[in-house]
Amino acid sequence: MREFPPINRQAEDAALQTLFFRDSEFEGRSCRLSISNYLAFLSMRGSEIQDEVNKLRNALTQPDPAHLERDIVSLLHARNWRFHNIACVAIACTGASESLLAELWSCIAAGSWTSPQLAATAAYVDPEFRQKATRLIEDHRTYYKSIVSLGALLSELAPELPSSEAARACLDLAATIDRDESGSIATSWRKNLAEAFSAA
């Protein structure tokens, strides 16, 4: 079962230089601040969520598609969950090309503190979610939170889909490690995401 990957400082710095952050100042020091409240994206519910989604959506109208995709990929290459949360909502706003979907699935496999949100995003945007999720669940190298999240989403979206012996073994092991109820977070977040975007 894959452990959390090490931090790559260059990838973290690159994520801060994307269009999702702006120059600001805090206590007299220059810094980069998110253009939207990524904490609101943790649950995707609350009175402020529409405003935060709209802030992100408005920012995404400016860059050309290649620039936008490059910046979302930079967020996914970092390991900080804050970047991943922003990437999830950005992908939900814009949809995803095959290459961006590949990056999203790679991030899910590698793991994140917000693996449930990443998995739920894949369920929301990828028409091949069932097949890809099944492959990752069966791979013991997949991050355990991702396995639990994908398993819960599959159970909800495709309860008729039979589980292989490899999938059941990985799910059982991942469930013994996971202490954060990743599965219920993933299913709730997918529903909240769909509701937020249906209301937008």
Tab-separated table of C-alpha atoms in Angstrom, residues 7-192:
chain	number	residue	atom	x	y	z
A	7	ILE	CA	7.187	16.825	-0.982
A	8	ASN	CA	8.829	18.276	-4.090
A	9	ARG	CA	9.648	21.880	-3.252
A	10	GLN	CA	10.025	22.882	-6.917
A	11	ALA	CA	6.556	21.536	-7.712
A	12	GLU	CA	5.089	23.425	-4.741
A	13	ASP	CA	6.730	26.667	-5.881
A	14	ALA	CA	5.505	26.154	-9.444
A	15	ALA	CA	1.928	25.707	-8.196
A	16	LEU	CA	2.116	29.070	-6.411
A	17	GLN	CA	3.043	30.762	-9.704
A	18	THR	CA	-0.149	29.652	-11.443
A	19	LEU	CA	-3.108	31.884	-12.277
A	20	PHE	CA	-4.880	30.544	-9.172
A	21	PHE	CA	-2.695	32.731	-6.926
A	22	ARG	CA	-1.991	36.454	-6.819
A	23	ASP	CA	0.712	38.632	-5.306
A	24	SER	CA	-0.184	39.992	-1.898
A	25	GLU	CA	1.382	41.087	1.375
A	26	PHE	CA	1.088	39.641	4.866
A	27	GLU	CA	2.659	41.306	7.915
A	28	GLY	CA	4.874	43.375	5.663
A	29	ARG	CA	6.118	40.423	3.626
A	30	SER	CA	5.326	39.557	0.023
A	31	CYS	CA	3.389	36.347	-0.492
A	32	ARG	CA	1.077	34.575	-2.933
A	33	LEU	CA	-2.579	34.201	-1.959
A	34	SER	CA	-5.238	31.997	-3.493
A	35	ILE	CA	-7.843	33.790	-5.609
A	36	SER	CA	-10.538	31.677	-3.929
A	37	ASN	CA	-11.075	30.193	-0.494
A	38	TYR	CA	-9.771	26.639	-0.802
A	39	LEU	CA	-11.040	25.872	2.713
A	40	ALA	CA	-14.602	26.275	1.426
A	41	PHE	CA	-13.812	23.611	-1.173
A	42	LEU	CA	-13.014	21.046	1.524
A	43	SER	CA	-16.709	20.343	2.063
A	44	MET	CA	-18.243	22.081	-0.999
A	45	ARG	CA	-21.163	23.267	1.092
A	46	GLY	CA	-22.111	26.391	2.997
A	47	SER	CA	-23.433	29.836	2.193
A	48	GLU	CA	-20.156	31.037	0.666
A	49	ILE	CA	-19.571	28.154	-1.748
A	50	GLN	CA	-21.318	29.735	-4.758
A	51	ASP	CA	-19.281	32.918	-4.375
A	52	GLU	CA	-16.038	30.940	-4.188
A	53	VAL	CA	-16.920	28.814	-7.221
A	54	ASN	CA	-17.808	31.980	-9.142
A	55	LYS	CA	-14.479	33.602	-8.222
A	56	LEU	CA	-12.678	30.621	-9.663
A	57	ARG	CA	-14.936	30.400	-12.709
A	58	ASN	CA	-14.375	34.103	-13.515
A	59	ALA	CA	-10.611	33.688	-13.327
A	60	LEU	CA	-10.773	30.766	-15.748
A	61	THR	CA	-12.285	32.877	-18.530
A	62	GLN	CA	-9.052	34.833	-19.044
A	63	PRO	CA	-6.294	32.383	-20.035
A	64	ASP	CA	-6.224	30.336	-23.214
A	65	PRO	CA	-7.000	26.600	-22.792
A	66	ALA	CA	-3.354	25.499	-23.044
A	67	HIS	CA	-2.301	27.949	-20.304
A	68	LEU	CA	-5.201	26.908	-18.099
A	69	GLU	CA	-4.475	23.201	-18.479
A	70	ARG	CA	-0.772	23.743	-17.793
A	71	ASP	CA	-1.592	25.576	-14.566
A	72	ILE	CA	-4.041	22.901	-13.389
A	73	VAL	CA	-1.400	20.248	-14.063
A	74	SER	CA	1.036	22.268	-11.929
A	75	LEU	CA	-1.458	22.143	-9.064
A	76	LEU	CA	-1.794	18.372	-9.426
A	77	HIS	CA	1.978	17.837	-9.534
A	78	ALA	CA	2.369	19.502	-6.143
A	79	ARG	CA	1.553	17.422	-3.057
A	80	ASN	CA	-0.108	20.126	-0.971
A	81	TRP	CA	-3.810	19.378	-0.498
A	82	ARG	CA	-4.701	23.052	-0.907
A	83	PHE	CA	-3.492	22.971	-4.503
A	84	HIS	CA	-5.398	19.750	-5.113
A	85	ASN	CA	-8.646	21.217	-3.782
A	86	ILE	CA	-8.368	24.172	-6.146
A	87	ALA	CA	-7.557	21.830	-9.045
A	88	CYS	CA	-10.662	19.746	-8.317
A	89	VAL	CA	-13.015	22.703	-8.589
A	90	ALA	CA	-11.165	24.132	-11.608
A	91	ILE	CA	-11.544	20.806	-13.426
A	92	ALA	CA	-15.232	20.690	-12.525
A	93	CYS	CA	-15.602	24.209	-13.938
A	94	THR	CA	-13.844	23.552	-17.232
A	95	GLY	CA	-13.995	19.823	-17.892
A	96	ALA	CA	-10.845	17.910	-18.749
A	97	SER	CA	-8.972	16.762	-21.829
A	98	GLU	CA	-7.612	13.230	-22.004
A	99	SER	CA	-4.175	14.478	-20.943
A	100	LEU	CA	-5.591	16.386	-17.969
A	101	LEU	CA	-7.653	13.365	-16.939
A	102	ALA	CA	-4.461	11.299	-17.037
A	103	GLU	CA	-2.812	13.795	-14.665
A	104	LEU	CA	-5.818	13.697	-12.343
A	105	TRP	CA	-5.711	9.886	-12.168
A	106	SER	CA	-1.953	9.972	-11.607
A	107	CYS	CA	-2.495	12.325	-8.661
A	108	ILE	CA	-5.187	10.018	-7.271
A	109	ALA	CA	-2.835	7.032	-7.488
A	110	ALA	CA	0.035	8.938	-5.845
A	111	GLY	CA	-2.177	10.156	-3.032
A	112	SER	CA	-3.217	13.297	-1.238
A	113	TRP	CA	-4.792	14.328	2.028
A	114	THR	CA	-7.713	15.283	-0.238
A	115	SER	CA	-7.802	11.965	-2.094
A	116	PRO	CA	-11.594	11.784	-1.512
A	117	GLN	CA	-12.093	15.086	-3.330
A	118	LEU	CA	-9.809	14.045	-6.189
A	119	ALA	CA	-11.627	10.735	-6.586
A	120	ALA	CA	-15.010	12.478	-6.482
A	121	THR	CA	-13.843	14.905	-9.169
A	122	ALA	CA	-12.876	11.995	-11.394
A	123	ALA	CA	-16.320	10.471	-10.826
A	124	TYR	CA	-17.900	13.798	-11.796
A	125	VAL	CA	-15.928	14.498	-15.000
A	126	ASP	CA	-14.602	11.223	-16.403
A	127	PRO	CA	-17.035	9.044	-18.391
A	128	GLU	CA	-14.584	6.146	-17.971
A	129	PHE	CA	-14.558	6.465	-14.188
A	130	ARG	CA	-15.716	2.906	-13.511
A	131	GLN	CA	-12.994	1.217	-15.530
A	132	LYS	CA	-10.185	3.489	-14.333
A	133	ALA	CA	-11.284	3.340	-10.703
A	134	THR	CA	-11.406	-0.447	-10.826
A	135	ARG	CA	-7.848	-0.614	-12.163
A	136	LEU	CA	-6.514	1.645	-9.392
A	137	ILE	CA	-8.365	-0.227	-6.662
A	138	GLU	CA	-6.815	-3.495	-7.827
A	139	ASP	CA	-3.305	-1.985	-7.779
A	140	HIS	CA	-1.762	-2.322	-4.310
A	141	ARG	CA	0.575	0.596	-5.143
A	142	THR	CA	-2.354	3.038	-5.096
A	143	TYR	CA	-2.534	5.350	-2.067
A	144	TYR	CA	-4.817	3.796	0.546
A	145	LYS	CA	-7.136	6.828	0.946
A	146	SER	CA	-7.653	6.774	-2.803
A	147	ILE	CA	-8.515	3.076	-2.763
A	148	VAL	CA	-11.122	3.597	-0.037
A	149	SER	CA	-12.552	6.674	-1.798
A	150	LEU	CA	-12.769	5.001	-5.199
A	151	GLY	CA	-14.319	1.896	-3.669
A	152	ALA	CA	-17.065	3.907	-1.993
A	153	LEU	CA	-17.808	5.862	-5.167
A	154	LEU	CA	-17.980	2.673	-7.228
A	155	SER	CA	-20.317	1.054	-4.700
A	156	GLU	CA	-22.628	4.047	-5.011
A	157	LEU	CA	-22.422	4.609	-8.778
A	158	ALA	CA	-22.125	1.007	-9.971
A	159	PRO	CA	-23.348	-1.357	-7.239
A	160	GLU	CA	-23.877	-4.044	-9.870
A	161	LEU	CA	-20.171	-4.060	-10.773
A	162	PRO	CA	-18.546	-7.224	-9.374
A	163	SER	CA	-15.318	-6.838	-7.388
A	164	SER	CA	-12.321	-8.960	-8.262
A	165	GLU	CA	-10.400	-10.829	-5.613
A	166	ALA	CA	-7.512	-8.363	-6.023
A	167	ALA	CA	-9.862	-5.418	-5.527
A	168	ARG	CA	-11.422	-6.905	-2.396
A	169	ALA	CA	-7.991	-7.597	-0.914
A	170	CYS	CA	-6.779	-4.050	-1.558
A	171	LEU	CA	-10.016	-2.524	-0.260
A	172	ASP	CA	-9.882	-4.592	2.920
A	173	LEU	CA	-6.275	-3.614	3.608
A	174	ALA	CA	-6.841	0.060	2.787
A	175	ALA	CA	-9.877	0.160	5.072
A	176	THR	CA	-7.805	-1.068	8.014
A	177	ILE	CA	-5.328	1.789	7.480
A	178	ASP	CA	-7.789	4.591	6.750
A	179	ARG	CA	-8.918	6.462	9.873
A	180	ASP	CA	-10.614	9.403	8.167
A	181	GLU	CA	-13.746	7.873	6.630
A	182	SER	CA	-12.392	8.694	3.183
A	183	GLY	CA	-15.198	6.791	1.476
A	184	SER	CA	-18.024	8.797	3.013
A	185	ILE	CA	-16.118	12.042	2.385
A	186	ALA	CA	-15.772	11.115	-1.298
A	187	THR	CA	-19.446	10.271	-1.811
A	188	SER	CA	-20.653	13.356	0.088
A	189	TRP	CA	-18.239	15.627	-1.755
A	190	ARG	CA	-19.370	14.350	-5.163
A	191	LYS	CA	-22.993	15.117	-4.264
A	192	ASN	CA	-22.085	18.568	-2.926
